[in-house]
């Protein structure tokens, strides 16, 4: 096995795209450039908390000397002769154009060729950059643990995502006002080393378009197509449309996965939408417990709930529309772009129904499936049933009466409240039984297939918080346990059965469990 730190450096983003000509590290507008060279802040006392060994195994690499590795992924020393840089991008935040955003607290330390892939290695929380807009460029331990565990958990759930290689604490205190109520506290600083073939976002295109810089818009789009969509051939108007169609397709797939596993991103701003259709920027995300399409974990969005579970596909489409607007100067024709957006809507409707069919074990499609599934969603919502528990248990369904107990045991309602819906549940289960009767697969085969789409374990909001509470007391054991649990989310793992349970009552209104802000 070879050493990660010895892999071939190939700064493809840097070499092919224009750099900021200024080298000063002050917050400012950066024009006609895709990135700025910037050095990470030297941490005062870095410690390695966790390394994603599974990811390293996938790359067929090892970390080599641990102290050298720690220095590299904490920003204490540079990655050999690779010059670190922060990327320029803009974005719509909560529906409003916010202008230049950029890597305010992320610094790319190296682009490495590993196997056939060029991977970008990025430190999140390594100090200010020209894009920090006056903020510190740092990240706290709680948000870093959340990003670290969730990116790896998502990967093992089969959801496209950026990866996390390592989690370190910096030894530096970071002041934060968690609830934005004037109560500033010092928190431990931390850095996640994130890894992805690309960290380009919708906002990376928008910034050039918004500034009327069509030369750089073209240069940048051509680079992205050449590097990441090479199978499409040389850039041309036709290729730009193909490219947009492919981004739209990947975004749709990602959202269907989110809906399948009950993931709510929480901040689907256009600067947090990856051009590769990867889940990116884990902030105030959360997992659906009681099935509630109107739920969002993000308290900053609690009024309008723009980024609620049930709205993620619509927001993705809205974001794609902004990307289409940004690409328009290269295409100069609206109808073909509109056609691709319409296609997103049509395909999403069909494919999300297929996804829901797979969750309830239907292989064939029948006329009334959409109604059956809508009724199920309503019942789950009204009876506050835990999404993960319900779908995972459903494969054991035998008779309506016996399965009703399993549903009751997965509900957050009091028994008396739940029982008001018993008849509705029994009637739904009867219809479900009739529908199952036309399926060809045996119960056993069906159960096996259901276990591949219905995870047993997800990173419930309170689980991440338990890992954080322990780590803040210098106990990394919960991070270890959850990391290991979540690398096999579809396996039974009976030794971890305690995590296959309803959210405990104490977690209902606890900060970090159900209420999260953007403060990180
Ligand atoms: P987010 O919604 O967390 O992805 O962040 C939106 C923008 O704010 C991005 O440009 C981030 O780089 C920037 N940002 C967030 N937190 C900080 C921070 N502590 N220091 C500097 N920039 C930040
Ligand atoms: Mg972001």
Coordinates of C-alpha atoms and ligand atoms in Angstrom, one line a residue:
X1 CA 0.0 0.0 0.0
X2 CA 1.3 3.4 -0.8
X3 CA 1.4 6.5 1.2
X4 CA -1.3 9.2 0.6
X5 CA 1.3 12.0 1.1
X6 CA 3.4 10.6 -1.7
X7 CA 0.8 10.6 -4.4
X8 CA 1.3 12.5 -7.6
X9 CA 0.4 16.2 -7.3
X10 CA -1.5 17.5 -10.3
X11 CA -3.0 20.9 -9.7
X12 CA -5.5 20.8 -12.6
X13 CA -7.9 23.4 -11.4
X14 CA -5.0 25.8 -10.7
X15 CA -3.2 25.2 -13.9
X16 CA -6.1 25.6 -16.2
X17 CA -8.0 28.5 -14.7
X18 CA -7.1 32.2 -14.0
X19 CA -5.8 33.1 -10.5
X20 CA -6.4 36.2 -8.5
X21 CA -3.4 38.4 -9.2
X22 CA -3.3 39.7 -5.6
X23 CA -1.7 37.6 -2.9
X24 CA -2.9 39.6 0.1
X25 CA -5.2 37.7 2.4
X26 CA -7.9 40.3 3.1
X27 CA -11.6 40.0 2.6
X28 CA -12.4 41.5 -0.8
X29 CA -14.1 41.1 -4.2
X30 CA -12.0 38.9 -6.5
X31 CA -12.7 39.7 -10.1
X32 CA -11.9 37.7 -13.3
X33 CA -10.4 34.8 -11.3
X34 CA -11.5 31.4 -10.2
X35 CA -9.4 31.2 -7.0
X36 CA -6.9 33.0 -4.8
X37 CA -3.7 31.5 -3.4
X38 CA -3.9 31.5 0.4
X39 CA -2.0 29.8 3.3
X40 CA -3.9 27.9 6.0
X41 CA -3.6 29.2 9.6
X42 CA -1.1 27.3 11.7
X43 CA -3.0 25.5 14.5
X44 CA -1.6 25.9 18.0
X45 CA -2.0 22.3 19.1
X46 CA -3.4 19.9 16.5
X47 CA -4.6 16.5 17.5
X48 CA -5.9 13.7 15.2
X49 CA -9.4 12.6 16.3
X50 CA -10.4 10.3 13.5
X51 CA -9.3 9.0 10.1
X52 CA -11.7 7.4 7.6
X53 CA -9.9 4.1 7.2
X54 CA -12.6 2.8 4.9
X55 CA -12.1 5.7 2.5
X56 CA -8.3 5.1 2.5
X57 CA -8.9 1.5 1.8
X58 CA -11.1 2.4 -1.2
X59 CA -8.2 4.6 -2.4
X60 CA -5.8 1.7 -1.7
X61 CA -3.7 4.1 0.4
X62 CA -2.4 4.5 3.9
X63 CA -1.5 7.6 5.9
X64 CA 2.1 6.8 6.5
X65 CA 3.8 8.6 9.3
X66 CA 1.0 9.8 11.6
X67 CA 2.7 13.1 12.8
X68 CA 3.4 14.1 9.2
X69 CA -0.2 13.3 8.2
X70 CA -1.6 15.3 11.1
X71 CA 0.6 18.3 10.2
X72 CA -0.7 18.1 6.7
X73 CA -4.4 17.7 7.4
X74 CA -4.4 20.4 10.1
X75 CA -2.7 23.0 7.8
X76 CA 0.5 23.1 9.9
X77 CA 2.7 22.2 6.9
X78 CA 2.0 22.4 3.2
X79 CA 1.3 19.4 1.0
X80 CA 4.8 19.1 -0.5
X81 CA 5.0 21.8 -3.2
X82 CA 1.3 22.1 -3.9
X83 CA 0.2 25.8 -3.5
X84 CA -3.0 26.0 -1.4
X85 CA -5.9 28.0 -2.7
X86 CA -9.5 29.1 -2.0
X87 CA -12.2 29.1 -4.8
X88 CA -14.3 32.0 -5.9
X89 CA -18.1 31.5 -6.2
X90 CA -21.4 33.3 -5.6
X91 CA -24.8 32.1 -4.8
X92 CA -28.5 32.6 -4.0
X93 CA -29.0 32.3 -0.3
X94 CA -32.6 31.6 0.8
X95 CA -33.8 32.7 -2.7
X96 CA -31.9 36.0 -2.8
X97 CA -28.8 36.7 -4.9
X98 CA -26.0 37.2 -2.3
X99 CA -23.1 38.1 -4.7
X100 CA -19.6 36.8 -4.1
X101 CA -19.4 34.1 -1.4
X102 CA -16.5 31.7 -2.1
X103 CA -14.4 29.4 0.1
X104 CA -14.6 31.6 3.2
X105 CA -13.3 28.8 5.4
X106 CA -12.1 26.1 3.0
X107 CA -8.6 25.8 1.6
X108 CA -7.6 23.3 -1.1
X109 CA -4.3 21.9 -0.1
X110 CA -3.7 19.5 -3.0
X111 CA -5.0 18.0 -6.2
X112 CA -3.8 14.4 -6.3
X113 CA -4.0 11.7 -9.0
X114 CA -5.0 8.5 -7.3
X115 CA -5.8 5.7 -9.7
X116 CA -7.7 7.2 -12.6
X117 CA -9.2 10.0 -10.6
X118 CA -7.9 13.5 -9.8
X119 CA -9.1 14.2 -6.2
X120 CA -9.1 17.6 -4.5
X121 CA -8.2 17.7 -0.8
X122 CA -9.6 20.6 1.1
X123 CA -9.3 21.7 4.7
X124 CA -12.6 23.1 6.1
X125 CA -11.9 25.5 9.0
X126 CA -8.3 26.3 8.3
X127 CA -8.5 30.1 8.6
X128 CA -9.6 33.1 6.7
X129 CA -9.3 33.6 3.0
X130 CA -10.2 36.6 0.7
X131 CA -13.7 35.1 0.6
X132 CA -14.2 35.2 4.4
X133 CA -16.3 38.4 4.4
X134 CA -14.8 39.5 7.7
X135 CA -15.4 36.2 9.5
X136 CA -12.7 34.0 11.0
X137 CA -12.6 31.1 8.5
X138 CA -12.7 28.6 11.3
X139 CA -15.0 25.7 12.2
X140 CA -16.0 24.3 15.6
X141 CA -15.7 20.8 16.8
X142 CA -19.5 20.1 16.9
X143 CA -20.1 21.1 13.2
X144 CA -16.9 19.3 12.1
X145 CA -18.0 16.0 13.8
X146 CA -21.3 16.4 12.1
X147 CA -19.8 16.9 8.7
X148 CA -17.2 14.2 9.1
X149 CA -19.6 11.5 10.3
X150 CA -22.4 12.4 7.9
X151 CA -20.3 12.5 4.7
X152 CA -19.0 9.0 5.3
X153 CA -22.5 7.8 6.4
X154 CA -24.0 9.1 3.2
X155 CA -21.4 7.4 1.1
X156 CA -22.1 4.1 2.7
X157 CA -25.9 4.6 2.3
X158 CA -25.2 4.9 -1.5
X159 CA -25.9 8.6 -1.6
X160 CA -23.5 10.7 -3.8
X161 CA -21.5 12.9 -1.6
X162 CA -18.1 14.6 -1.0
X163 CA -16.0 12.4 1.3
X164 CA -14.2 13.1 4.6
X165 CA -10.7 11.8 5.2
X166 CA -9.9 13.1 8.6
X167 CA -11.0 15.1 11.6
X168 CA -8.6 17.1 13.8
X169 CA -8.9 19.5 16.6
X170 CA -6.7 22.6 16.3
X171 CA -6.2 23.5 20.0
X172 CA -7.5 27.0 19.3
X173 CA -10.7 28.4 20.8
X174 CA -13.3 29.7 18.4
X175 CA -16.0 32.1 19.6
X176 CA -19.5 31.3 18.5
X177 CA -23.0 32.5 19.2
X178 CA -24.9 29.2 18.7
X179 CA -28.5 30.6 18.9
X180 CA -27.7 34.0 17.6
X181 CA -28.9 35.5 20.9
X182 CA -25.8 37.4 22.0
X183 CA -24.5 34.5 24.0
X184 CA -21.0 34.1 22.6
X185 CA -18.9 31.2 23.9
X186 CA -15.5 29.8 23.1
X187 CA -15.7 26.4 21.5
X188 CA -12.9 24.0 20.4
X189 CA -11.7 24.6 16.8
X190 CA -11.5 21.7 14.4
X191 CA -10.7 20.9 10.8
X192 CA -12.2 18.3 8.5
X193 CA -10.2 17.3 5.4
X194 CA -12.8 16.9 2.7
X195 CA -12.1 15.1 -0.5
X196 CA -13.9 15.3 -3.9
X197 CA -13.2 15.1 -7.6
X198 CA -14.6 18.6 -7.6
X199 CA -15.9 21.2 -5.2
X200 CA -17.4 23.3 -8.1
X201 CA -20.9 24.6 -7.2
X202 CA -23.8 26.1 -9.2
X203 CA -22.6 29.4 -7.7
X204 CA -19.2 29.0 -9.4
X205 CA -20.9 29.7 -12.8
X206 CA -23.3 32.2 -11.4
X207 CA -20.6 34.6 -10.2
X208 CA -19.2 35.1 -13.7
X209 CA -22.6 35.5 -15.3
X210 CA -23.8 37.9 -12.6
X211 CA -20.7 40.1 -13.3
X212 CA -21.2 39.9 -17.0
X213 CA -17.8 38.2 -17.3
X214 CA -18.7 36.0 -20.2
X215 CA -15.1 35.2 -21.2
X216 CA -14.4 33.6 -17.8
X217 CA -17.8 32.0 -17.8
X218 CA -16.9 30.2 -21.0
X219 CA -13.3 29.4 -19.9
X220 CA -14.7 28.0 -16.6
X221 CA -17.5 26.0 -18.2
X222 CA -15.1 24.5 -20.8
X223 CA -12.8 23.5 -18.0
X224 CA -15.6 21.8 -16.1
X225 CA -16.8 19.9 -19.2
X226 CA -13.3 18.9 -20.1
X227 CA -12.4 17.7 -16.6
X228 CA -15.6 16.1 -15.5
X229 CA -17.9 15.5 -18.5
X230 CA -15.2 14.6 -21.0
X231 CA -17.4 11.9 -22.6
X232 CA -19.5 14.7 -24.1
X233 CA -16.8 15.8 -26.5
X234 CA -15.4 19.2 -27.2
X235 CA -17.3 22.2 -25.8
X236 CA -19.9 23.7 -28.1
X237 CA -23.4 25.1 -27.7
X238 CA -24.8 21.6 -28.1
X239 CA -22.4 20.3 -25.4
X240 CA -23.4 23.1 -23.0
X241 CA -27.0 21.9 -23.2
X242 CA -25.9 18.2 -22.8
X243 CA -23.8 19.3 -19.8
X244 CA -26.8 21.1 -18.2
X245 CA -29.0 18.1 -18.9
X246 CA -26.5 15.8 -17.2
X247 CA -26.1 18.1 -14.1
X248 CA -29.9 18.2 -13.9
X249 CA -30.1 14.4 -14.1
X250 CA -27.5 13.9 -11.4
X251 CA -29.2 16.5 -9.1
X252 CA -32.5 14.7 -9.5
X253 CA -30.8 11.3 -8.6
X254 CA -29.3 12.9 -5.5
X255 CA -32.6 14.3 -4.3
X256 CA -34.3 11.0 -4.8
X257 CA -31.7 9.4 -2.6
X258 CA -32.2 12.1 0.0
X259 CA -35.9 11.4 0.0
X260 CA -35.3 7.6 0.2
X261 CA -33.1 7.8 3.3
X262 CA -34.9 10.8 5.0
X263 CA -32.1 13.3 4.7
X264 CA -32.8 17.0 4.9
X265 CA -29.9 19.2 3.8
X266 CA -31.1 22.3 5.5
X267 CA -29.3 24.9 3.4
X268 CA -29.9 24.2 -0.3
X269 CA -28.5 27.6 -1.4
X270 CA -27.0 27.6 -4.9
X271 CA -23.5 27.8 -3.5
X272 CA -24.2 24.5 -1.7
X273 CA -25.2 22.6 -4.9
X274 CA -22.4 20.5 -6.4
X275 CA -22.0 20.5 -10.2
X276 CA -21.3 16.7 -9.9
X277 CA -24.6 16.1 -8.1
X278 CA -22.9 15.3 -4.8
X279 CA -24.2 16.2 -1.4
X280 CA -22.0 19.0 -0.2
X281 CA -21.6 21.4 2.7
X282 CA -23.0 19.6 5.7
X283 CA -24.3 22.4 8.0
X284 CA -27.6 22.3 9.8
X285 CA -28.8 19.1 8.1
X286 CA -30.9 16.5 9.8
X287 CA -32.7 13.2 9.4
X288 CA -36.4 12.7 9.4
X289 CA -37.6 10.8 12.5
X290 CA -41.4 11.1 12.7
X291 CA -42.4 11.3 9.0
X292 CA -43.0 15.0 8.5
X293 CA -42.6 16.6 5.1
X294 CA -42.7 20.1 6.6
X295 CA -39.7 19.4 8.9
X296 CA -36.5 21.3 8.6
X297 CA -33.6 21.1 11.2
X298 CA -32.5 24.6 10.3
X299 CA -33.8 27.1 12.9
X300 CA -32.6 30.0 10.6
X301 CA -35.3 28.7 8.2
X302 CA -38.0 27.9 10.7
X303 CA -40.4 30.6 9.5
X304 CA -40.6 29.9 5.7
X305 CA -39.2 26.3 5.8
X306 CA -37.9 26.8 2.3
X307 CA -35.6 23.8 2.8
X308 CA -38.0 21.4 4.4
X309 CA -38.0 17.7 3.5
X310 CA -41.0 17.9 1.3
X311 CA -39.6 20.8 -0.7
X312 CA -36.2 19.5 -1.6
X313 CA -37.1 18.5 -5.2
X314 CA -38.8 21.9 -5.9
X315 CA -35.8 23.8 -4.5
X316 CA -33.4 21.7 -6.6
X317 CA -35.4 22.6 -9.7
X318 CA -35.3 26.3 -8.6
X319 CA -31.6 26.0 -8.2
X320 CA -31.2 24.4 -11.6
X321 CA -33.2 27.3 -13.1
X322 CA -30.6 29.6 -11.6
X323 CA -27.8 27.5 -13.1
X324 CA -29.7 27.6 -16.5
X325 CA -29.8 31.4 -16.2
X326 CA -26.1 31.5 -15.5
X327 CA -25.3 29.3 -18.5
X328 CA -27.7 31.2 -20.8
X329 CA -25.1 33.6 -22.2
X330 CA -23.2 30.6 -23.7
X331 CA -26.4 29.1 -25.2
X332 CA -28.5 32.1 -26.1
X333 CA -31.7 30.2 -26.5
X334 CA -34.2 29.6 -23.7
X335 CA -36.5 26.8 -25.0
X336 CA -33.9 23.9 -24.9
X337 CA -33.0 24.9 -21.3
X338 CA -36.7 25.0 -20.3
X339 CA -37.2 21.6 -21.9
X340 CA -34.5 20.2 -19.6
X341 CA -36.1 21.8 -16.6
X342 CA -39.5 20.3 -17.6
X343 CA -37.8 16.9 -18.0
X344 CA -36.5 17.2 -14.4
X345 CA -40.1 17.6 -13.2
X346 CA -41.5 14.7 -15.2
X347 CA -38.7 12.3 -14.5
X348 CA -38.7 13.2 -10.8
X349 CA -42.4 12.3 -10.5
X350 CA -41.9 9.0 -12.2
X351 CA -38.6 8.0 -10.5
X352 CA -39.6 9.1 -7.0
X353 CA -42.7 6.9 -7.3
X354 CA -40.4 4.0 -8.3
X355 CA -38.2 4.7 -5.4
X356 CA -41.2 4.7 -3.0
X357 CA -42.4 1.5 -4.6
X358 CA -39.0 -0.1 -3.9
X359 CA -39.2 1.0 -0.2
X360 CA -42.5 -0.9 0.2
X361 CA -41.2 -3.9 -1.7
X362 CA -43.2 -3.5 -5.0
X363 CA -41.3 -4.6 -8.0
X364 CA -44.0 -4.3 -10.6
X365 CA -46.0 -1.2 -11.2
X366 CA -49.8 -1.0 -10.9
X367 CA -52.2 1.8 -11.6
X368 CA -53.1 2.7 -8.1
X369 CA -49.6 2.6 -6.6
X370 CA -49.3 6.4 -6.4
X371 CA -52.5 6.6 -4.4
X372 CA -51.4 3.8 -2.1
X373 CA -48.1 5.5 -1.5
X374 CA -49.8 8.9 -0.9
X375 CA -52.1 7.4 1.6
X376 CA -49.2 5.7 3.4
X377 CA -47.3 9.1 3.6
X378 CA -50.4 10.7 5.1
X379 CA -50.8 8.0 7.7
X380 CA -47.1 8.1 8.6
X381 CA -47.3 11.8 9.0
X382 CA -50.6 11.9 11.0
X383 CA -49.5 9.1 13.3
X384 CA -45.9 10.4 13.7
X385 CA -44.3 7.2 12.8
X386 CA -40.5 7.0 12.6
X387 CA -39.5 6.8 9.0
X388 CA -36.4 4.6 9.4
X389 CA -38.0 2.1 11.8
X390 CA -41.2 1.8 9.7
X391 CA -39.7 1.0 6.3
X392 CA -37.0 -1.3 7.8
X393 CA -39.7 -3.3 9.7
X394 CA -42.1 -3.4 6.8
X395 CA -40.5 -6.5 5.2
X396 CA -41.8 -8.5 8.1
X397 CA -45.4 -7.6 7.4
X398 CA -47.7 -10.7 7.6
X399 CA -51.2 -9.6 8.6
X400 CA -52.6 -6.2 9.3
X401 CA -53.5 -6.9 12.9
X402 CA -50.1 -8.2 13.9
X403 CA -48.2 -5.5 12.0
X404 CA -50.3 -2.8 13.6
X405 CA -48.4 -3.4 16.9
X406 CA -45.1 -2.9 15.1
X407 CA -46.3 0.4 13.7
X408 CA -47.6 1.6 17.1
X409 CA -44.2 0.8 18.6
X410 CA -42.6 3.0 15.9
X411 CA -44.8 6.0 16.6
X412 CA -44.0 9.0 18.7
X413 CA -47.8 9.4 19.6
X414 CA -49.3 8.3 22.8
X415 CA -51.1 5.0 22.5
X416 CA -54.6 6.6 22.8
X417 CA -53.7 9.1 20.1
X418 CA -52.3 6.5 17.8
X419 CA -55.3 4.2 18.3
X420 CA -57.6 6.8 16.8
X421 CA -55.9 5.9 13.5
X422 CA -55.9 2.1 14.0
X423 CA -58.8 1.5 11.5
X424 CA -57.2 3.7 8.9
X425 CA -53.9 1.8 9.3
X426 CA -55.7 -1.6 9.1
X427 CA -57.5 -0.6 6.0
X428 CA -54.2 0.6 4.4
X429 CA -52.5 -2.6 5.4
X430 CA -55.3 -4.6 3.8
X431 CA -54.9 -2.7 0.5
X432 CA -51.2 -3.2 0.8
X433 CA -51.7 -7.0 1.3
X434 CA -53.9 -7.1 -1.8
X435 CA -51.3 -5.2 -3.8
X436 CA -48.5 -7.5 -2.6
X437 CA -50.6 -10.4 -3.9
X438 CA -49.9 -9.5 -7.5
X439 CA -46.1 -9.4 -7.0
X440 CA -44.1 -12.3 -8.4
X441 CA -41.2 -12.4 -5.9
X442 CA -41.3 -14.5 -2.8
X443 CA -41.5 -12.8 0.6
X444 CA -37.9 -13.6 1.2
X445 CA -36.6 -12.2 -2.0
X446 CA -38.8 -9.1 -1.5
X447 CA -37.4 -8.7 2.1
X448 CA -33.8 -8.9 0.8
X449 CA -34.5 -6.2 -1.8
X450 CA -36.2 -4.0 0.7
X451 CA -33.2 -4.2 3.0
X452 CA -31.0 -2.7 0.3
X453 CA -33.1 0.5 0.0
X454 CA -34.3 0.9 3.6
X455 CA -31.3 1.5 5.9
X456 CA -31.4 0.2 9.4
X457 CA -29.1 2.9 10.8
X458 CA -28.9 6.5 9.9
X459 CA -27.1 9.3 11.7
X460 CA -30.1 10.4 13.8
X461 CA -29.8 14.0 15.0
X462 CA -29.3 13.0 18.6
X463 CA -26.7 10.4 17.8
X464 CA -24.4 13.1 16.3
X465 CA -25.1 15.2 19.4
X466 CA -24.0 12.3 21.7
X467 CA -20.8 12.0 19.8
X468 CA -20.3 15.7 20.1
X469 CA -21.0 15.8 23.9
X470 CA -18.5 13.0 24.5
X471 CA -15.8 14.5 22.2
X472 CA -16.1 17.8 24.0
X473 CA -15.1 15.9 27.1
X474 CA -12.2 14.3 25.2
X475 CA -13.9 11.0 24.7
X476 CA -13.8 9.9 21.1
X477 CA -15.5 6.5 21.6
X478 CA -18.9 7.6 20.3
X479 CA -17.3 8.9 17.1
X480 CA -15.6 5.6 16.7
X481 CA -18.8 3.6 17.4
X482 CA -21.0 5.7 15.0
X483 CA -18.3 5.7 12.3
X484 CA -18.2 1.9 12.4
X485 CA -22.0 1.5 12.7
X486 CA -22.6 3.8 9.7
X487 CA -20.2 2.2 7.4
X488 CA -22.7 -0.8 7.2
X489 CA -26.1 1.0 7.4
X490 CA -28.0 -1.8 5.7
X491 CA -26.6 -4.7 7.8
X492 CA -28.4 -6.0 10.8
X493 CA -25.4 -5.4 13.2
X494 CA -27.3 -6.8 16.2
X495 CA -24.6 -5.5 18.6
X496 CA -25.7 -2.0 17.7
X497 CA -29.4 -2.6 18.0
X498 CA -29.7 0.2 20.6
X499 CA -29.4 2.7 17.7
X500 CA -32.4 1.1 15.9
X501 CA -34.9 2.7 18.2
X502 CA -37.2 5.7 18.6
X503 CA -35.5 9.1 19.3
X504 CA -35.3 9.4 23.1
X505 CA -37.6 12.1 24.6
X506 CA -34.7 14.2 25.9
X507 CA -33.6 14.9 22.3
X508 CA -36.9 16.3 21.1
X509 CA -36.2 20.0 21.8
X510 CA -32.5 19.9 22.6
X511 CA -30.2 22.3 20.7
X512 CA -28.1 20.2 18.3
X513 CA -30.7 17.5 18.1
X514 CA -33.7 19.1 16.5
X515 CA -32.7 22.7 16.5
X516 CA -29.6 23.7 14.5
X517 CA -28.5 27.1 13.3
X518 CA -26.0 28.0 10.6
X519 CA -23.5 28.9 13.3
X520 CA -20.7 26.5 12.8
Ligands
LIG1 P1 -22.5 27.9 4.2 O1 -24.0 28.2 4.0 O2 -22.2 27.3 5.5 O3 -22.0 26.9 3.1 O4 -21.7 29.2 4.1 C1 -22.0 30.3 3.2 C2 -20.7 31.1 3.0 O5 -20.2 31.6 4.2 C3 -19.6 30.4 2.3 O6 -19.0 31.2 1.4 C4 -18.7 30.1 3.5 O7 -17.3 29.9 3.1 C5 -18.9 31.3 4.4 N1 -18.6 31.1 5.8 C6 -19.3 30.4 6.7 N2 -18.8 30.4 7.9 C7 -17.6 31.1 7.8 C8 -16.6 31.5 8.7 N3 -16.6 31.1 10.0 N4 -15.6 32.2 8.2 C9 -15.6 32.6 7.0 N5 -16.5 32.3 6.0 C10 -17.5 31.6 6.4
LIG2 MG1 -21.4 26.5 1.6

